[in-house]
Coordinates of C-alpha atoms in Angstrom, one line a residue:
X1 CA 91.7 121.8 119.1
X2 CA 88.8 120.5 121.2
X3 CA 85.7 122.5 121.3
X4 CA 82.6 122.6 123.5
X5 CA 80.6 121.3 120.5
X6 CA 82.9 118.3 120.4
X7 CA 82.5 117.7 124.1
X8 CA 78.7 117.8 123.7
X9 CA 78.7 115.5 120.7
X10 CA 81.1 113.0 122.4
X11 CA 79.0 112.9 125.5
X12 CA 75.6 112.4 123.8
X13 CA 74.3 108.8 124.0
X14 CA 71.3 107.6 122.0
X15 CA 68.0 107.1 123.8
X16 CA 66.7 103.6 124.2
X17 CA 64.1 102.4 121.8
X18 CA 65.4 104.4 118.7
X19 CA 65.4 102.6 115.4
X20 CA 68.3 102.4 112.9
X21 CA 66.2 102.7 109.8
X22 CA 65.2 106.2 108.7
X23 CA 61.9 106.1 106.7
X24 CA 61.7 107.8 103.3
X25 CA 60.6 111.4 103.9
X26 CA 62.3 111.8 107.2
X27 CA 63.9 115.2 107.6
X28 CA 67.6 115.1 108.7
X29 CA 68.9 118.6 109.2
X30 CA 68.0 120.4 106.0
X31 CA 67.7 117.2 103.9
X32 CA 64.9 114.7 103.3
X33 CA 65.6 111.0 103.1
X34 CA 64.9 109.4 99.7
X35 CA 66.2 105.9 100.3
X36 CA 69.1 103.7 101.5
X37 CA 72.2 103.5 99.4
X38 CA 74.2 101.0 101.4
X39 CA 74.9 99.7 104.9
X40 CA 78.2 98.7 106.5
X41 CA 79.7 97.8 109.8
X42 CA 79.8 101.4 111.0
X43 CA 76.5 102.8 109.7
X44 CA 74.1 103.4 106.9
X45 CA 74.3 105.7 103.9
X46 CA 71.2 107.4 102.7
X47 CA 70.4 109.3 99.5
X48 CA 68.9 112.6 100.5
X49 CA 67.6 115.8 98.8
X50 CA 67.3 119.4 99.9
X51 CA 63.5 120.0 99.6
X52 CA 63.9 123.7 98.6
X53 CA 66.9 123.9 96.3
X54 CA 66.8 120.3 95.0
X55 CA 70.4 119.5 95.8
X56 CA 71.1 115.7 96.0
X57 CA 73.5 114.6 98.7
X58 CA 74.3 111.5 100.8
X59 CA 74.1 111.2 104.6
X60 CA 76.1 108.7 106.6
X61 CA 74.5 107.8 109.9
X62 CA 76.6 106.1 112.6
X63 CA 75.1 103.0 114.1
X64 CA 73.1 103.4 117.3
X65 CA 75.4 101.3 119.4
X66 CA 78.5 103.1 118.1
X67 CA 77.1 106.6 118.8
X68 CA 77.6 105.9 122.5
X69 CA 81.2 104.8 121.9
X70 CA 83.4 107.9 122.5
X71 CA 86.3 106.5 120.4
X72 CA 84.1 105.7 117.4
X73 CA 82.4 109.1 117.6
X74 CA 85.8 110.8 117.8
X75 CA 86.9 109.0 114.6
X76 CA 83.6 110.0 112.9
X77 CA 84.4 113.6 113.7
X78 CA 88.0 113.2 112.7
X79 CA 87.0 112.0 109.3
X80 CA 84.9 115.1 108.6
X81 CA 87.6 117.3 109.9
X82 CA 90.4 115.7 107.9
X83 CA 88.4 115.9 104.6
X84 CA 87.7 119.6 105.2
X85 CA 91.3 120.4 106.0
X86 CA 92.5 118.9 102.7
X87 CA 89.7 120.0 100.3
X88 CA 90.9 118.1 97.2
X89 CA 88.8 117.3 94.2
X90 CA 89.8 113.6 94.4
X91 CA 88.7 113.3 98.1
X92 CA 85.0 113.1 98.9
X93 CA 83.5 116.3 100.3
X94 CA 81.8 116.3 103.7
X95 CA 80.0 119.6 104.4
X96 CA 77.7 119.2 107.4
X97 CA 77.6 117.3 110.7
X98 CA 74.8 116.7 113.2
X99 CA 73.1 114.5 115.8
X100 CA 69.6 113.0 115.3
X101 CA 67.0 113.3 118.0
X102 CA 67.7 109.8 119.1
X103 CA 71.4 110.6 119.6
X104 CA 72.9 109.0 116.4
X105 CA 75.6 111.1 114.7
X106 CA 75.6 111.8 111.0
X107 CA 77.4 113.8 108.4
X108 CA 76.3 115.1 105.0
X109 CA 78.6 114.5 102.0
X110 CA 78.5 114.9 98.2
X111 CA 76.4 112.3 96.3
X112 CA 78.5 110.4 93.8
X113 CA 77.6 107.8 91.2
X114 CA 80.3 105.3 90.4
X115 CA 81.8 102.0 91.4
X116 CA 84.4 101.1 94.0
X117 CA 87.8 100.3 92.6
X118 CA 87.5 96.9 94.3
X119 CA 84.3 96.1 92.3
X120 CA 85.9 97.5 89.1
X121 CA 88.9 95.2 89.5
X122 CA 86.6 92.2 90.0
X123 CA 84.6 93.0 86.9
X124 CA 87.9 93.2 84.9
X125 CA 89.4 89.9 85.9
X126 CA 91.2 91.3 89.0
X127 CA 93.7 93.7 87.2
X128 CA 94.0 96.7 84.9
X129 CA 96.2 97.6 82.0
X130 CA 99.1 99.8 83.0
X131 CA 97.8 103.0 81.3
X132 CA 94.3 102.5 82.8
X133 CA 95.8 102.0 86.2
X134 CA 97.9 105.1 86.0
X135 CA 94.8 107.1 85.1
X136 CA 93.5 106.2 88.6
X137 CA 96.7 106.1 90.6
X138 CA 98.0 109.6 89.6
X139 CA 95.1 111.6 90.9
X140 CA 94.9 109.4 94.0
X141 CA 98.6 110.1 94.7
X142 CA 98.0 113.8 94.3
X143 CA 95.1 113.7 96.7
X144 CA 97.1 111.8 99.3
X145 CA 100.0 114.1 98.9
X146 CA 97.7 117.0 99.6
X147 CA 96.6 115.2 102.8
X148 CA 100.2 114.6 103.8
X149 CA 101.0 118.3 103.2
X150 CA 98.3 119.1 105.8
X151 CA 99.8 116.6 108.2
X152 CA 97.1 114.0 107.7
X153 CA 97.8 110.3 107.0
X154 CA 94.9 108.2 105.7
X155 CA 96.2 104.8 107.2
X156 CA 93.7 102.6 105.4
X157 CA 94.4 102.9 101.6
X158 CA 92.8 100.0 99.6
X159 CA 90.6 99.6 96.5
X160 CA 87.5 99.3 98.7
X161 CA 88.1 102.9 99.8
X162 CA 88.4 104.3 96.3
X163 CA 85.2 105.3 94.3
X164 CA 85.6 105.6 90.5
X165 CA 83.5 108.4 88.9
X166 CA 83.9 110.2 85.6
X167 CA 83.8 113.9 84.6
X168 CA 81.8 115.4 81.8
X169 CA 84.6 114.9 79.3
X170 CA 85.2 111.3 80.2
X171 CA 88.2 112.0 82.4
X172 CA 88.7 109.6 85.3
X173 CA 87.8 111.1 88.7
X174 CA 88.7 108.7 91.5
X175 CA 87.5 109.7 94.9
X176 CA 89.3 108.7 98.1
X177 CA 86.9 107.7 100.8
X178 CA 86.9 106.7 104.5
X179 CA 89.3 108.9 106.5
X180 CA 87.8 107.3 109.6
X181 CA 91.1 106.2 111.0
X182 CA 93.1 109.1 109.5
X183 CA 95.8 110.5 111.8
X184 CA 95.9 114.3 112.1
X185 CA 99.5 115.2 113.0
X186 CA 99.6 117.5 116.0
X187 CA 95.9 117.1 116.8
X188 CA 95.5 117.5 120.5
X189 CA 91.7 117.2 120.3
X190 CA 91.3 113.5 120.2
X191 CA 90.6 111.9 123.6
X192 CA 90.8 108.5 122.0
X193 CA 94.1 108.3 120.2
X194 CA 95.5 105.0 119.0
X195 CA 97.2 103.4 122.0
X196 CA 100.7 102.0 121.5
X197 CA 100.4 98.4 120.2
X198 CA 97.0 98.9 118.6
X199 CA 97.0 97.9 114.9
X200 CA 95.2 100.3 112.5
X201 CA 94.5 99.5 108.9
X202 CA 93.7 96.4 106.8
X203 CA 96.1 93.5 107.1
X204 CA 96.4 92.9 103.4
X205 CA 97.9 96.4 102.9
X206 CA 99.4 97.3 106.3
X207 CA 102.9 98.8 106.6
X208 CA 105.3 97.1 108.9
X209 CA 105.1 99.9 111.5
X210 CA 101.3 99.5 111.5
X211 CA 101.6 95.8 112.1
X212 CA 103.6 96.5 115.2
X213 CA 101.1 99.1 116.4
X214 CA 103.9 101.7 116.3
X215 CA 103.2 105.4 115.6
X216 CA 102.8 105.8 111.8
X217 CA 102.8 108.8 109.5
X218 CA 102.5 109.6 105.8
X219 CA 105.2 107.0 105.0
X220 CA 102.8 104.2 106.0
X221 CA 100.5 105.6 103.3
X222 CA 103.3 105.3 100.8
X223 CA 103.8 101.6 101.7
X224 CA 100.1 100.8 101.5
X225 CA 99.8 102.7 98.2
X226 CA 102.6 100.5 96.8
X227 CA 100.7 97.4 98.0
X228 CA 97.6 98.6 96.2
X229 CA 99.6 99.3 93.0
X230 CA 100.9 95.8 93.2
X231 CA 97.4 94.4 93.4
X232 CA 95.9 96.6 90.6
X233 CA 98.7 95.7 88.1
X234 CA 99.2 92.0 88.9
X235 CA 95.8 90.9 90.1
X236 CA 97.3 89.5 93.3
X237 CA 98.1 90.9 96.7
X238 CA 101.9 91.2 97.5
X239 CA 101.5 88.8 100.4
X240 CA 98.8 86.2 101.2
X241 CA 98.4 83.5 103.8
X242 CA 95.9 81.3 105.7
X243 CA 95.2 84.0 108.3
X244 CA 95.5 87.7 108.9
X245 CA 98.4 87.0 111.1
X246 CA 100.3 85.2 108.4
X247 CA 99.9 88.2 106.1
X248 CA 101.0 90.7 108.7
X249 CA 104.1 88.6 109.5
X250 CA 105.1 88.6 105.8
X251 CA 104.6 92.4 105.7
X252 CA 107.2 92.7 108.4
X253 CA 109.7 90.0 107.5
X254 CA 109.3 88.9 103.8
X255 CA 110.8 90.9 101.0
X256 CA 108.2 92.4 98.6
X257 CA 108.0 90.3 95.4
X258 CA 108.7 91.7 91.9
X259 CA 105.6 92.4 89.9
X260 CA 107.2 91.2 86.7
X261 CA 107.7 87.8 88.3
X262 CA 104.2 87.6 89.7
X263 CA 102.7 88.7 86.3
X264 CA 105.2 87.9 83.6
X265 CA 103.5 90.2 81.0
X266 CA 104.4 93.3 83.1
X267 CA 107.6 95.1 82.1
X268 CA 110.4 95.0 84.7
X269 CA 110.7 98.8 84.5
X270 CA 107.8 98.9 86.9
X271 CA 109.4 96.8 89.6
X272 CA 111.8 99.3 91.2
X273 CA 109.2 102.0 91.9
X274 CA 106.9 99.6 93.7
X275 CA 109.7 98.0 95.7
X276 CA 110.9 101.4 96.7
X277 CA 107.4 102.2 98.0
X278 CA 107.2 98.9 99.9
X279 CA 110.6 99.2 101.7
X280 CA 110.4 97.8 105.2
X281 CA 112.0 100.9 106.8
X282 CA 109.9 104.1 106.5
X283 CA 113.1 106.2 105.9
X284 CA 114.0 104.1 102.9
X285 CA 110.7 104.8 101.0
X286 CA 110.2 107.8 98.6
X287 CA 110.1 111.1 100.3
X288 CA 106.6 111.7 99.0
X289 CA 103.9 110.1 97.0
X290 CA 104.5 112.6 94.2
X291 CA 108.1 111.3 94.0
X292 CA 106.7 107.7 94.1
X293 CA 104.1 108.1 91.3
X294 CA 106.5 110.1 89.1
X295 CA 109.0 107.2 89.3
X296 CA 106.2 104.7 88.4
X297 CA 105.1 106.9 85.4
X298 CA 108.7 107.2 84.2
X299 CA 109.1 103.4 84.4
X300 CA 105.9 102.9 82.4
X301 CA 107.1 105.4 79.7
X302 CA 110.4 103.6 79.4
X303 CA 108.5 100.4 78.8
X304 CA 106.5 102.1 76.0
X305 CA 103.3 102.8 77.9
X306 CA 101.7 106.2 77.3
X307 CA 99.9 107.3 80.4
X308 CA 96.5 109.0 79.9
X309 CA 93.9 110.8 82.0
X310 CA 91.0 108.6 81.1
X311 CA 90.0 105.1 80.2
X312 CA 87.0 103.1 79.0
X313 CA 83.9 104.0 81.0
X314 CA 82.2 101.6 83.4
X315 CA 80.6 98.6 81.8
X316 CA 76.8 98.2 81.5
X317 CA 75.3 97.7 85.0
X318 CA 78.6 98.3 86.7
X319 CA 78.0 101.9 87.9
X320 CA 76.3 102.2 91.2
X321 CA 75.6 104.8 93.9
X322 CA 78.1 105.6 96.6
X323 CA 78.6 102.8 99.1
X324 CA 77.2 100.0 96.9
X325 CA 79.7 97.1 97.0
X326 CA 79.9 93.5 96.1
X327 CA 80.4 90.7 98.7
X328 CA 83.6 91.1 100.7
X329 CA 86.0 88.3 99.9
X330 CA 86.5 86.0 102.9
X331 CA 90.0 85.0 103.9
X332 CA 93.3 86.6 102.8
X333 CA 94.5 84.4 99.9
X334 CA 93.7 86.5 96.8
X335 CA 94.0 84.9 93.4
X336 CA 91.3 86.4 91.1
X337 CA 90.5 84.9 87.7
X338 CA 92.6 86.0 84.9
X339 CA 91.3 88.7 82.6
X340 CA 90.4 87.1 79.2
X341 CA 92.5 89.6 77.4
X342 CA 95.6 88.6 79.4
X343 CA 94.7 84.9 79.1
X344 CA 94.5 85.2 75.3
X345 CA 97.8 87.0 75.2
X346 CA 99.4 84.3 77.3
X347 CA 98.3 81.5 74.9
X348 CA 99.4 83.5 71.9
X349 CA 102.9 84.1 73.2
X350 CA 105.6 83.1 70.7
X351 CA 109.4 83.2 70.7
X352 CA 109.3 86.9 71.5
X353 CA 108.0 86.1 75.0
X354 CA 107.0 88.9 77.3
X355 CA 107.2 91.6 74.6
X356 CA 104.4 90.0 72.6
X357 CA 102.3 89.8 75.7
X358 CA 103.1 93.4 76.7
X359 CA 101.9 94.9 73.5
X360 CA 98.6 93.1 73.9
X361 CA 98.0 94.0 77.5
X362 CA 98.8 97.7 76.9
X363 CA 96.5 98.2 73.9
X364 CA 93.2 98.6 75.7
X365 CA 91.4 101.9 75.3
X366 CA 92.3 102.5 71.6
X367 CA 88.9 104.1 71.0
X368 CA 89.9 106.8 73.4
X369 CA 93.0 107.6 71.5
X370 CA 90.9 108.2 68.4
X371 CA 88.7 110.6 70.2
X372 CA 91.7 112.4 71.6
X373 CA 93.4 112.7 68.2
X374 CA 90.4 114.4 66.7
X375 CA 90.4 117.0 69.5
X376 CA 94.1 117.4 69.0
X377 CA 93.5 118.2 65.3
X378 CA 91.1 120.9 66.3
X379 CA 93.7 122.4 68.6
X380 CA 96.4 122.2 65.9
X381 CA 94.2 124.3 63.6
X382 CA 93.7 126.9 66.3
X383 CA 97.5 127.0 67.0
X384 CA 98.3 127.2 63.3
X385 CA 95.9 130.2 62.9
X386 CA 97.6 131.9 65.8
X387 CA 101.1 131.3 64.4
X388 CA 99.9 132.7 61.0
X389 CA 98.5 135.8 62.7
X390 CA 101.8 136.4 64.6
X391 CA 103.8 136.0 61.3
X392 CA 101.6 138.6 59.6
X393 CA 102.2 141.1 62.4
X394 CA 105.9 140.5 62.3
X395 CA 106.0 141.1 58.5
X396 CA 104.0 144.3 58.8
X397 CA 106.3 145.5 61.5
X398 CA 109.4 144.7 59.4
X399 CA 108.1 146.4 56.3
X400 CA 107.1 149.4 58.4
X401 CA 110.6 149.8 59.7
X402 CA 112.4 149.4 56.4
X403 CA 110.3 151.3 53.8
X404 CA 110.3 154.7 55.4
X405 CA 114.2 154.6 55.7
X406 CA 114.5 153.7 52.0
X407 CA 112.1 156.5 51.1
X408 CA 114.1 159.0 53.2
X409 CA 117.4 158.1 51.6
X410 CA 115.9 158.4 48.1
X411 CA 114.5 161.8 48.9
X412 CA 117.9 162.9 50.2
X413 CA 119.6 162.0 46.9
X414 CA 117.0 163.8 44.8
X415 CA 117.1 167.0 46.9
X416 CA 120.9 167.2 46.7
X417 CA 120.9 166.6 43.0
X418 CA 118.1 169.0 42.0
X419 CA 117.3 171.6 44.8
X420 CA 115.6 173.9 42.3
X421 CA 113.2 171.3 41.1
X422 CA 112.4 170.4 44.7
X423 CA 111.6 174.0 45.4
X424 CA 109.3 174.5 42.5
X425 CA 107.3 171.3 43.1
X426 CA 103.7 172.2 43.4
X427 CA 101.7 171.1 46.5
X428 CA 99.0 168.4 46.0
X429 CA 95.7 169.7 44.8
X430 CA 92.7 169.5 47.1
X431 CA 91.2 166.8 44.9
X432 CA 94.2 164.5 45.5
X433 CA 93.5 162.3 48.6
X434 CA 96.1 162.5 51.3
X435 CA 97.9 159.2 52.1
X436 CA 98.9 158.6 55.7
X437 CA 102.7 158.1 55.9
X438 CA 103.6 154.5 56.6
X439 CA 106.3 155.6 59.0
X440 CA 103.7 156.4 61.8
X441 CA 102.6 152.8 62.0
X442 CA 105.9 151.3 63.1
X443 CA 106.0 152.9 66.6
X444 CA 102.4 151.8 67.1
X445 CA 103.2 148.2 66.3
X446 CA 106.3 148.2 68.4
X447 CA 104.5 149.7 71.4
X448 CA 101.7 147.2 71.1
X449 CA 104.1 144.2 71.0
X450 CA 106.0 145.7 73.9
X451 CA 102.8 145.8 75.9
X452 CA 102.1 142.1 75.6
X453 CA 103.1 140.4 78.9
X454 CA 105.5 137.5 79.1
X455 CA 103.6 134.1 79.1
X456 CA 105.5 133.1 82.2
X457 CA 106.2 134.8 85.6
X458 CA 109.4 134.5 87.6
X459 CA 109.1 132.5 90.8
X460 CA 111.6 133.0 93.6
X461 CA 111.3 130.9 96.8
X462 CA 113.5 131.4 99.8
X463 CA 113.1 127.9 101.3
X464 CA 114.3 126.3 104.5
X465 CA 116.1 124.1 103.8
X466 CA 117.4 126.0 100.8
X467 CA 117.5 123.0 98.4
X468 CA 113.9 122.0 98.8
X469 CA 112.1 120.8 95.7
X470 CA 109.2 122.8 94.2
X471 CA 106.2 121.0 92.6
X472 CA 103.2 122.2 90.7
X473 CA 100.7 119.4 91.2
X474 CA 102.7 116.2 90.3
X475 CA 105.1 118.2 88.0
X476 CA 108.5 119.1 89.5
X477 CA 109.4 122.7 88.7
X478 CA 112.9 122.4 90.1
X479 CA 114.8 123.3 93.2
X480 CA 114.3 126.4 95.4
X481 CA 117.9 127.3 94.6
X482 CA 117.1 127.7 90.9
X483 CA 115.4 130.5 88.9
X484 CA 111.9 129.1 88.4
X485 CA 109.0 130.1 86.1
X486 CA 105.2 129.6 86.2
X487 CA 102.6 130.0 83.4
X488 CA 101.0 133.4 83.8
X489 CA 97.4 133.3 84.9
X490 CA 94.7 134.8 87.1
X491 CA 93.6 131.6 88.9
X492 CA 95.3 130.5 92.1
X493 CA 97.6 127.5 91.9
X494 CA 99.0 125.3 94.7
X495 CA 102.8 124.9 94.9
X496 CA 104.2 122.1 97.0
X497 CA 107.6 122.6 98.8
X498 CA 109.2 119.4 100.0
X499 CA 112.4 117.8 100.9
X500 CA 113.2 114.3 102.3
X501 CA 113.2 114.4 106.1
X502 CA 110.8 117.3 106.3
X503 CA 107.0 117.7 106.2
X504 CA 105.9 119.0 102.8
X505 CA 104.2 122.5 102.7
X506 CA 101.5 123.8 100.4
X507 CA 101.7 127.4 99.2
X508 CA 98.9 129.0 97.3
X509 CA 99.7 131.8 94.8
X510 CA 98.1 133.7 91.9
X511 CA 100.7 133.8 89.1
X512 CA 99.6 137.1 87.6
X513 CA 103.0 138.8 88.3
X514 CA 106.5 137.9 89.4
X515 CA 106.4 136.2 92.9
X516 CA 108.9 136.1 95.8
X517 CA 108.0 134.1 98.9
X518 CA 109.4 132.3 101.8
X519 CA 108.7 128.7 102.9
X520 CA 110.2 127.1 106.0
X521 CA 109.6 123.3 106.3
X522 CA 109.3 121.5 109.6
X523 CA 111.4 118.5 110.2
X524 CA 109.5 115.2 110.0
X525 CA 109.2 113.5 113.4
X526 CA 111.9 110.9 114.0
X527 CA 110.6 107.7 115.4
X528 CA 112.2 104.4 116.4
X529 CA 111.1 101.8 113.8
X530 CA 113.3 98.9 114.9
X531 CA 111.4 95.6 114.9

């Protein structure tokens, strides 16, 4: 909803004579400028630091001439809003917004060190091995699905808008940037909505409905995601041409090519998932990006590729601060140089054809497998120890149950055979130590084992529609009609309830006990997509 603050921001125009550059040491809000990171068509990104607590951040300042453009300021605000509605680890965090004394608008975001996916592709010959690509694509798909569950479509997915960073353990942490033209479903706040017939997005990746300037939703993101997958795996865009118009016409009318025909070393098992994403009609695409990425991963696994969560770190000199990019390619024909590893495999192909090439192109990152196997061995030792301990407890409990019964039977026989001897048996002397009877330990062990909680909790979801699918992250748990289980824990997890034809819904739960909940999905808006 629109607020008075929005109205004030939208109506503020920069004063004449203000300069675009902010000198080092300038205080912007609570942060002090340390230097320029990068500059683009919409504004400048600065590295800043909080002078008291020492927190490093980045500030994006809208260009002076754009700060008087209500539509541009509205998009600037929408980007900050969209990011904060989603709040996903693979989407850059924006946590403050303001206006400079000269009227320019800015927001404060997390400072990231990494490299854009566009630059990373260029430095690797234009394409990535399948396993490395999936390490980037899977978290991006989860982030976009989280956005879609909040009713937000990005509408400009491309390698340039993905920043590659890495966690402390070497895991890949791609960050999705630039929600500047994101569409917030049901947002009545924008005074500058996209008018019918206005094209939004980048021509090389645009969905057919975007080309026509028709209303688009999360299904357009599924199409552009498929186009980006095509580029990452083949090193070429799905469509090229002499002009932007040529490319857009092909997005509307030309069938998407098969990746295995564009790059013959790729397995054909990857073709169908990408073709499904790039269907011309929105209703013919996967119902969600989780469904789409799962199909891609399954195809890769059928081809013998083992997906992983990390890949070789950035090369020397490749990492850079947020916003640093190489020169933007001119034109729309995209035929990057072949990766030497792929070229060598091509020249070495023998009678086996594509299979020989496939084994070569999928072998990158073997050093990571070695590292992972050592950590797996450590975990195996821990698991083995736990299993041994459990067996020991089981044997003690078994002995405790059987020995007292045997002793009782023996005593019964002796007492019936010689009651006089039993009556004359002397009590133990004070010097004889008393031994605790074994029989008392059995109930204690049984009660202790009975007190251990089940490792899983029962999950019951009354969904509307009743046969909605339930996901935990990208893993499908099953249908709402089934008896489901979740690993027991004390940390909250996000469940995704979805069904084709409906907007997905996120439900946050703490799986520390059995859960029963309701989830009613809203029908997805039906639009006329005839061309």
